[in-house]
Tab-separated table of C-alpha atoms and ligand atoms in Angstrom:
chain	number	residue	atom	x	y	z
A	1	UNK	CA	101.710	112.641	139.163
A	2	UNK	CA	101.967	109.398	141.589
A	3	UNK	CA	98.970	107.290	140.458
A	4	UNK	CA	98.807	103.358	140.833
A	5	UNK	CA	100.932	101.410	139.341
A	6	UNK	CA	100.326	97.342	138.242
A	7	UNK	CA	103.745	96.215	137.061
A	8	UNK	CA	103.397	98.593	134.177
A	9	UNK	CA	106.833	98.746	133.471
A	10	UNK	CA	106.743	94.941	132.749
A	11	UNK	CA	104.000	95.085	130.445
A	12	UNK	CA	105.172	98.211	128.591
A	13	UNK	CA	108.983	96.303	127.799
A	14	UNK	CA	106.886	93.195	127.107
A	15	UNK	CA	104.587	94.682	124.601
A	16	UNK	CA	104.773	98.018	123.775
A	17	UNK	CA	108.446	98.746	123.421
A	18	UNK	CA	109.729	97.944	120.096
A	19	UNK	CA	112.592	99.355	117.750
A	20	UNK	CA	112.439	103.024	116.471
A	21	UNK	CA	114.805	103.080	113.646
A	22	UNK	CA	112.989	106.845	112.635
A	23	UNK	CA	113.296	108.076	116.292
A	24	UNK	CA	115.686	110.095	117.865
A	25	UNK	CA	114.737	108.385	120.886
A	26	UNK	CA	111.925	106.130	121.537
A	27	UNK	CA	109.907	104.363	124.278
A	28	UNK	CA	111.649	104.543	127.952
A	29	UNK	CA	112.563	107.848	128.656
A	30	UNK	CA	110.744	110.605	129.972
A	31	UNK	CA	109.759	112.077	126.252
A	32	UNK	CA	110.551	110.895	122.967
A	33	UNK	CA	112.878	112.754	120.304
A	34	UNK	CA	111.577	113.203	116.636
A	35	UNK	CA	113.615	114.958	114.104
A	36	UNK	CA	111.467	115.631	111.404
A	37	UNK	CA	113.330	116.034	107.914
A	38	UNK	CA	114.098	119.277	106.288
A	39	UNK	CA	111.680	121.260	104.038
A	40	UNK	CA	108.828	119.347	106.129
A	41	UNK	CA	105.816	120.318	107.880
A	42	UNK	CA	104.108	117.914	110.451
A	43	UNK	CA	100.619	116.322	110.936
A	44	UNK	CA	99.715	116.049	114.165
A	45	UNK	CA	96.490	114.119	115.087
A	46	UNK	CA	94.662	112.218	117.764
A	47	UNK	CA	91.636	110.095	118.342
A	48	UNK	CA	90.261	108.487	121.232
A	49	UNK	CA	88.591	105.072	121.238
A	50	UNK	CA	85.863	104.473	124.433
A	51	UNK	CA	84.478	100.826	125.236
A	52	UNK	CA	80.843	101.247	124.855
A	53	UNK	CA	80.754	103.956	123.213
A	54	UNK	CA	82.772	103.380	120.539
A	55	UNK	CA	83.691	99.145	120.179
A	56	UNK	CA	81.914	96.721	122.418
A	57	UNK	CA	83.629	95.449	125.740
A	58	UNK	CA	83.968	91.890	124.066
A	59	UNK	CA	85.240	92.906	121.214
A	60	UNK	CA	88.372	91.174	119.614
A	61	UNK	CA	91.377	92.919	121.129
A	62	UNK	CA	93.665	92.395	118.039
A	63	UNK	CA	91.050	94.298	115.847
A	64	UNK	CA	91.075	97.035	118.700
A	65	UNK	CA	94.856	97.190	118.170
A	66	UNK	CA	94.185	97.811	114.452
A	67	UNK	CA	91.557	99.728	114.362
A	68	UNK	CA	92.939	102.014	117.011
A	69	UNK	CA	95.915	102.984	114.544
A	70	UNK	CA	93.660	102.389	111.057
A	71	UNK	CA	91.424	105.554	112.201
A	72	UNK	CA	94.879	107.440	112.792
A	73	UNK	CA	96.745	106.585	109.561
A	74	UNK	CA	93.673	107.709	107.662
A	75	UNK	CA	93.925	111.365	109.187
A	76	UNK	CA	97.144	110.866	107.494
A	77	UNK	CA	95.972	109.834	104.803
A	78	UNK	CA	93.358	112.276	104.472
A	79	UNK	CA	95.910	114.969	105.115
A	80	UNK	CA	98.710	113.953	102.374
A	81	UNK	CA	100.747	113.008	105.007
A	82	UNK	CA	103.499	109.904	105.629
A	83	UNK	CA	102.759	108.677	108.743
A	84	UNK	CA	105.754	108.555	110.721
A	85	UNK	CA	105.558	108.071	114.654
A	86	UNK	CA	102.686	107.224	117.167
A	87	UNK	CA	101.881	107.389	120.724
A	88	UNK	CA	99.656	104.863	122.208
A	89	UNK	CA	97.843	105.911	125.703
A	90	UNK	CA	95.614	102.746	127.212
A	91	UNK	CA	93.241	102.867	130.689
A	92	UNK	CA	92.774	99.171	131.195
A	93	UNK	CA	90.707	97.899	133.850
A	94	UNK	CA	92.451	95.078	134.863
A	95	UNK	CA	95.704	93.582	133.645
A	96	UNK	CA	94.986	90.855	131.391
A	97	UNK	CA	98.099	89.438	129.668
A	98	UNK	CA	96.710	88.008	126.675
A	99	UNK	CA	94.329	90.526	125.963
A	100	UNK	CA	96.905	93.017	126.188
A	101	UNK	CA	99.162	91.079	123.743
A	102	UNK	CA	96.166	90.286	121.148
A	103	UNK	CA	95.960	94.013	121.360
A	104	UNK	CA	99.547	94.672	120.808
A	105	UNK	CA	99.904	92.475	117.851
A	106	UNK	CA	97.025	94.102	115.775
A	107	UNK	CA	98.426	96.961	116.450
A	108	UNK	CA	102.310	96.428	115.821
A	109	UNK	CA	101.322	94.670	112.412
A	110	UNK	CA	99.893	97.462	110.936
A	111	UNK	CA	102.453	100.289	112.314
A	112	UNK	CA	105.384	97.491	110.512
A	113	UNK	CA	102.733	97.223	107.551
A	114	UNK	CA	102.968	101.551	107.081
A	115	UNK	CA	106.411	102.064	108.848
A	116	UNK	CA	105.089	103.809	111.647
A	117	UNK	CA	107.469	103.658	115.342
A	118	UNK	CA	105.651	103.414	117.927
A	119	UNK	CA	107.469	106.043	120.426
A	120	UNK	CA	105.555	105.940	123.393
A	121	UNK	CA	102.700	106.622	125.133
A	122	UNK	CA	101.219	106.363	128.587
A	123	UNK	CA	99.537	103.123	130.460
A	124	UNK	CA	97.269	103.227	133.724
A	125	UNK	CA	94.230	101.378	135.557
A	126	UNK	CA	90.790	102.965	134.023
A	127	UNK	CA	87.515	102.373	132.287
A	128	UNK	CA	88.835	100.852	128.980
A	129	UNK	CA	90.091	103.845	126.926
A	130	UNK	CA	92.470	103.616	123.786
A	131	UNK	CA	93.855	106.972	123.180
A	132	UNK	CA	96.682	107.328	119.892
A	133	UNK	CA	98.610	110.056	118.752
A	134	UNK	CA	100.070	110.273	115.348
A	135	UNK	CA	103.194	112.431	113.751
A	136	UNK	CA	103.515	112.525	110.141
A	137	UNK	CA	105.338	114.223	107.548
A	138	UNK	CA	104.231	116.814	104.634
A	139	UNK	CA	106.142	118.849	102.507
A	140	UNK	CA	105.775	122.393	103.438
A	141	UNK	CA	102.814	124.138	102.021
A	142	UNK	CA	101.484	120.473	100.578
A	143	UNK	CA	98.580	119.407	102.665
A	144	UNK	CA	95.937	118.281	101.650
A	145	UNK	CA	93.323	120.412	103.650
A	146	UNK	CA	89.390	120.460	103.667
A	147	UNK	CA	89.664	124.431	102.832
A	148	UNK	CA	90.995	124.168	99.350
A	149	UNK	CA	87.748	123.081	97.211
A	150	UNK	CA	86.894	125.469	94.325
A	151	UNK	CA	83.757	126.062	92.283
A	152	UNK	CA	83.893	123.465	89.169
A	153	UNK	CA	85.972	120.771	90.983
A	154	UNK	CA	85.206	117.355	90.592
A	155	UNK	CA	84.228	115.281	93.488
A	156	UNK	CA	85.945	111.579	94.183
A	157	UNK	CA	85.920	109.116	96.961
A	158	UNK	CA	88.374	105.689	96.967
A	159	UNK	CA	86.907	102.179	97.103
A	160	UNK	CA	83.447	101.300	97.738
A	161	UNK	CA	81.383	103.389	100.341
A	162	UNK	CA	78.612	101.528	102.922
A	163	UNK	CA	79.365	98.130	103.729
A	164	UNK	CA	81.250	98.808	107.641
A	165	UNK	CA	77.641	100.517	108.443
A	166	UNK	CA	75.606	97.835	106.473
A	167	UNK	CA	77.709	95.687	109.102
A	168	UNK	CA	76.475	97.840	111.416
A	169	UNK	CA	72.557	97.750	110.135
A	170	UNK	CA	72.924	94.369	109.754
A	171	UNK	CA	73.535	94.074	113.678
A	172	UNK	CA	70.919	95.709	114.527
A	173	UNK	CA	68.354	93.635	112.550
A	174	UNK	CA	67.402	96.733	109.714
A	175	UNK	CA	69.064	94.388	107.042
A	176	UNK	CA	69.478	90.784	106.732
A	177	UNK	CA	72.961	89.673	105.258
A	178	UNK	CA	74.112	85.803	104.538
A	179	UNK	CA	77.162	84.730	106.495
A	180	UNK	CA	79.450	85.247	103.454
A	181	UNK	CA	78.386	89.367	103.043
A	182	UNK	CA	78.268	89.317	106.911
A	183	UNK	CA	81.884	88.246	106.857
A	184	UNK	CA	82.695	90.821	104.680
A	185	UNK	CA	81.207	93.972	105.725
A	186	UNK	CA	82.256	93.134	109.294
A	187	UNK	CA	85.497	93.316	107.661
A	188	UNK	CA	85.547	96.928	106.605
A	189	UNK	CA	84.012	97.546	109.854
A	190	UNK	CA	86.844	96.268	112.076
A	191	UNK	CA	89.911	96.516	109.942
A	192	UNK	CA	89.604	99.638	108.125
A	193	UNK	CA	92.468	99.988	105.751
A	194	UNK	CA	93.881	103.373	105.381
A	195	UNK	CA	94.562	104.729	101.889
A	196	UNK	CA	97.919	106.545	102.789
A	197	UNK	CA	99.584	105.536	99.267
A	198	UNK	CA	96.625	107.479	97.920
A	199	UNK	CA	96.571	110.612	100.097
A	200	UNK	CA	100.836	111.048	99.227
A	201	UNK	CA	99.603	110.499	95.294
A	202	UNK	CA	97.312	113.334	94.777
A	203	UNK	CA	99.692	115.976	96.875
A	204	UNK	CA	99.626	118.599	94.223
A	205	UNK	CA	96.609	117.398	92.547
A	206	UNK	CA	93.566	117.192	94.932
A	207	UNK	CA	92.417	120.724	96.401
A	208	UNK	CA	90.395	119.107	99.673
A	209	UNK	CA	90.467	116.201	101.058
A	210	UNK	CA	88.814	114.534	104.096
A	211	UNK	CA	88.718	110.930	105.528
A	212	UNK	CA	85.181	109.097	105.867
A	213	UNK	CA	84.434	108.472	109.431
A	214	UNK	CA	81.465	109.880	109.799
A	215	UNK	CA	79.419	109.203	106.259
A	216	UNK	CA	80.332	110.569	102.949
A	217	UNK	CA	77.230	113.336	103.152
A	218	UNK	CA	78.841	114.744	106.664
A	219	UNK	CA	82.363	114.080	105.597
A	220	UNK	CA	81.603	116.009	102.211
A	221	UNK	CA	79.386	118.691	104.388
A	222	UNK	CA	83.123	119.418	106.627
A	223	UNK	CA	84.515	120.256	102.999
A	224	UNK	CA	81.846	122.632	101.527
A	225	UNK	CA	81.788	124.211	104.887
A	226	UNK	CA	85.515	124.623	105.255
A	227	UNK	CA	85.686	126.087	101.887
A	228	UNK	CA	82.653	128.020	101.687
A	229	UNK	CA	80.830	125.987	98.352
A	230	UNK	CA	78.281	123.588	98.382
A	231	UNK	CA	78.379	119.858	97.014
A	232	UNK	CA	76.041	117.616	94.468
A	233	UNK	CA	76.482	114.133	94.658
A	234	UNK	CA	74.990	111.894	92.221
A	235	UNK	CA	74.024	108.859	94.229
A	236	UNK	CA	73.542	106.466	91.366
A	237	UNK	CA	77.986	106.692	90.784
A	238	UNK	CA	78.322	105.915	94.111
A	239	UNK	CA	81.022	102.701	94.226
A	240	UNK	CA	79.713	99.792	96.325
A	241	UNK	CA	80.317	96.425	96.682
A	242	UNK	CA	78.150	93.498	95.356
A	243	UNK	CA	76.758	93.183	98.761
A	244	UNK	CA	75.395	96.538	98.870
A	245	UNK	CA	74.184	96.001	95.442
A	246	UNK	CA	71.913	93.203	96.357
A	247	UNK	CA	70.576	95.206	99.284
A	248	UNK	CA	69.896	98.684	97.522
A	249	UNK	CA	66.225	98.436	97.828
A	250	UNK	CA	66.577	98.660	101.464
A	251	UNK	CA	66.283	102.076	102.383
A	252	UNK	CA	69.076	101.534	105.516
A	253	UNK	CA	71.445	100.021	102.751
A	254	UNK	CA	71.234	103.000	101.195
A	255	UNK	CA	71.391	105.208	104.010
A	256	UNK	CA	74.862	103.015	104.602
A	257	UNK	CA	75.733	103.728	101.280
A	258	UNK	CA	74.691	107.801	101.337
A	259	UNK	CA	75.704	108.580	104.794
A	260	UNK	CA	77.553	105.387	106.833
A	261	UNK	CA	80.531	106.295	108.945
A	262	UNK	CA	83.679	103.820	109.356
A	263	UNK	CA	84.725	103.130	105.885
A	264	UNK	CA	87.629	105.470	106.196
A	265	UNK	CA	87.838	105.893	102.171
A	266	UNK	CA	88.627	109.313	101.423
A	267	UNK	CA	86.561	111.831	99.699
A	268	UNK	CA	88.334	114.250	97.702
A	269	UNK	CA	88.133	117.204	95.292
A	270	UNK	CA	90.053	117.886	91.968
A	271	UNK	CA	89.870	120.471	89.150
A	272	UNK	CA	87.942	118.997	86.228
A	273	UNK	CA	91.670	119.596	84.232
A	274	UNK	CA	92.822	116.702	86.743
A	275	UNK	CA	90.979	114.085	85.620
A	276	UNK	CA	93.478	112.079	84.333
A	277	UNK	CA	96.070	113.140	86.632
A	278	UNK	CA	93.589	111.429	89.969
A	279	UNK	CA	93.098	108.328	87.848
A	280	UNK	CA	96.792	108.058	87.617
A	281	UNK	CA	97.381	108.442	91.512
A	282	UNK	CA	94.468	106.122	92.163
A	283	UNK	CA	96.474	103.557	89.785
A	284	UNK	CA	99.412	104.097	91.752
A	285	UNK	CA	98.218	103.951	95.128
A	286	UNK	CA	96.352	100.660	93.525
A	287	UNK	CA	93.166	101.878	94.661
A	288	UNK	CA	90.066	102.552	92.731
A	289	UNK	CA	89.099	106.440	92.470
A	290	UNK	CA	85.689	107.246	91.312
A	291	UNK	CA	84.067	110.257	90.422
A	292	UNK	CA	80.808	111.043	92.296
A	293	UNK	CA	79.936	115.118	92.195
A	294	UNK	CA	81.039	118.498	91.672
A	295	UNK	CA	81.593	121.293	93.973
A	296	UNK	CA	78.765	124.157	92.895
A	297	UNK	CA	78.774	128.212	94.216
A	298	UNK	CA	77.631	128.181	97.910
A	299	UNK	CA	73.736	129.006	97.684
A	300	UNK	CA	73.858	128.195	101.596
A	301	UNK	CA	77.394	127.572	102.605
A	302	UNK	CA	78.132	124.105	103.440
A	303	UNK	CA	75.604	122.430	101.702
A	304	UNK	CA	75.525	119.007	100.623
A	305	UNK	CA	73.050	117.624	97.809
A	306	UNK	CA	72.269	114.170	96.848
A	307	UNK	CA	70.686	113.279	93.115
A	308	UNK	CA	69.315	110.239	92.331
A	309	UNK	CA	67.851	110.602	88.536
A	310	UNK	CA	68.215	113.707	89.297
A	311	UNK	CA	66.162	114.201	92.386
A	312	UNK	CA	66.968	115.316	95.368
A	313	UNK	CA	67.284	112.467	97.950
A	314	UNK	CA	66.804	113.650	102.001
A	315	UNK	CA	67.223	111.732	105.198
A	316	UNK	CA	64.008	110.218	106.498
A	317	UNK	CA	63.338	107.881	109.360
A	318	UNK	CA	65.094	104.964	108.606
A	319	UNK	CA	66.963	105.854	105.752
A	320	UNK	CA	67.509	107.893	102.185
A	321	UNK	CA	64.389	108.355	100.078
A	322	UNK	CA	63.167	110.691	97.440
A	323	UNK	CA	61.521	114.183	98.896
A	324	UNK	CA	57.769	112.161	99.137
B	401	LIG	P1	106.176	109.061	132.987
B	401	LIG	O1	106.227	108.536	134.406
B	401	LIG	O2	107.477	109.601	132.716
B	401	LIG	O3	105.151	109.260	132.361
B	401	LIG	P2	105.973	106.228	132.157
B	401	LIG	O4	106.109	104.976	133.011
B	401	LIG	O5	104.111	106.235	131.977
B	401	LIG	O6	106.294	107.012	132.185
B	401	LIG	O7	105.970	105.195	130.778
B	401	LIG	C1	107.532	104.829	130.721
B	401	LIG	C2	107.607	104.956	129.059
B	401	LIG	O8	107.306	104.240	128.241
B	401	LIG	C3	107.702	106.325	128.549
B	401	LIG	O9	108.489	106.177	127.339
B	401	LIG	C4	106.343	106.449	127.822
B	401	LIG	O10	106.550	106.777	126.567
B	401	LIG	C5	106.293	104.585	127.102
B	401	LIG	N1	104.896	103.957	127.393
B	401	LIG	C6	104.218	103.745	128.561
B	401	LIG	N2	102.839	103.496	128.122
B	401	LIG	C7	103.314	102.894	126.706
B	401	LIG	C8	102.147	102.214	126.027
B	401	LIG	N3	101.285	102.017	126.188
B	401	LIG	N4	102.903	102.016	124.855
B	401	LIG	C9	104.172	102.874	124.036
B	401	LIG	N5	104.938	103.447	125.121
B	401	LIG	C10	104.486	103.734	126.513
B	402	LIG	MG1	103.170	108.136	132.017
């Protein structure tokens, strides 16, 4: 389809053409050529970030490059897939080479960290939008899906929850953070670390998995729904940072911990007989894993309950609290 050209070829050549050692053919032809290894299934996913919707127009370009790839890598982690290839499509309102260079640097640095090849994409003029497609590999039949949680399974999460949402809450004046706290939380929001090694280590151990992009309650809810079970989590067990600990008296902080998005930790289930295997997987992957609850039969399919000292918590205006 004919479209406005704006030295698009030079831009692609300068910023988005890199060696693609795992591809048969990378950037520069009408399509890339990929060859999956024998016995592997392809895990394919896409995520789009729109200016004004998912990030501010003045957001740091390198951070956006990082985050736009990180959120896609996180989907691979949640499937237990090894990410291999990525496509990057950009709509850019104008050509700002410095912005593009910074964006590409943030993106490629993370791509190199995870040994992912940028094999194609599209570049066009339009309202600032970043669309990434990612392709990974997982041994046939071994992907971590959302629909495998069984009654009696434990519920686990990686890392610490809620700091990214705490940064957002602070931005809206709902929590007051000091400078060091603000920086630490902003880093979690802007530079999420995809848990690829953990996802791979959990193959054959976890019965279901999801990455936490919309908040623990919502994302565990997706596992519960797809697995036709219910889940109960214990608020007191939720792993959190020292910053979060200092603000837990604030309902907005409790909401960030239970239901805040953008953490990109993994939430997964595993049989109670596999606890040592799970902690071993965490150790091998270099990330803490914490048991936070259990899976029960579905009274109502897909329900998630959070208990605090045995009492159910409920979302109130501005945060989670006890039923009155
Ligand atoms: P076509 O006209 O066939 O769509 P393009 O001119 O859009 O080709 O792109 C030329 C090559 O550059 C293709 O290999 C395409 O995949 C790649 N490409 C375009 N934009 C990007 C980008 N932002 N990042 C990586 N590769 C890109
Ligand atoms: Mg094109």
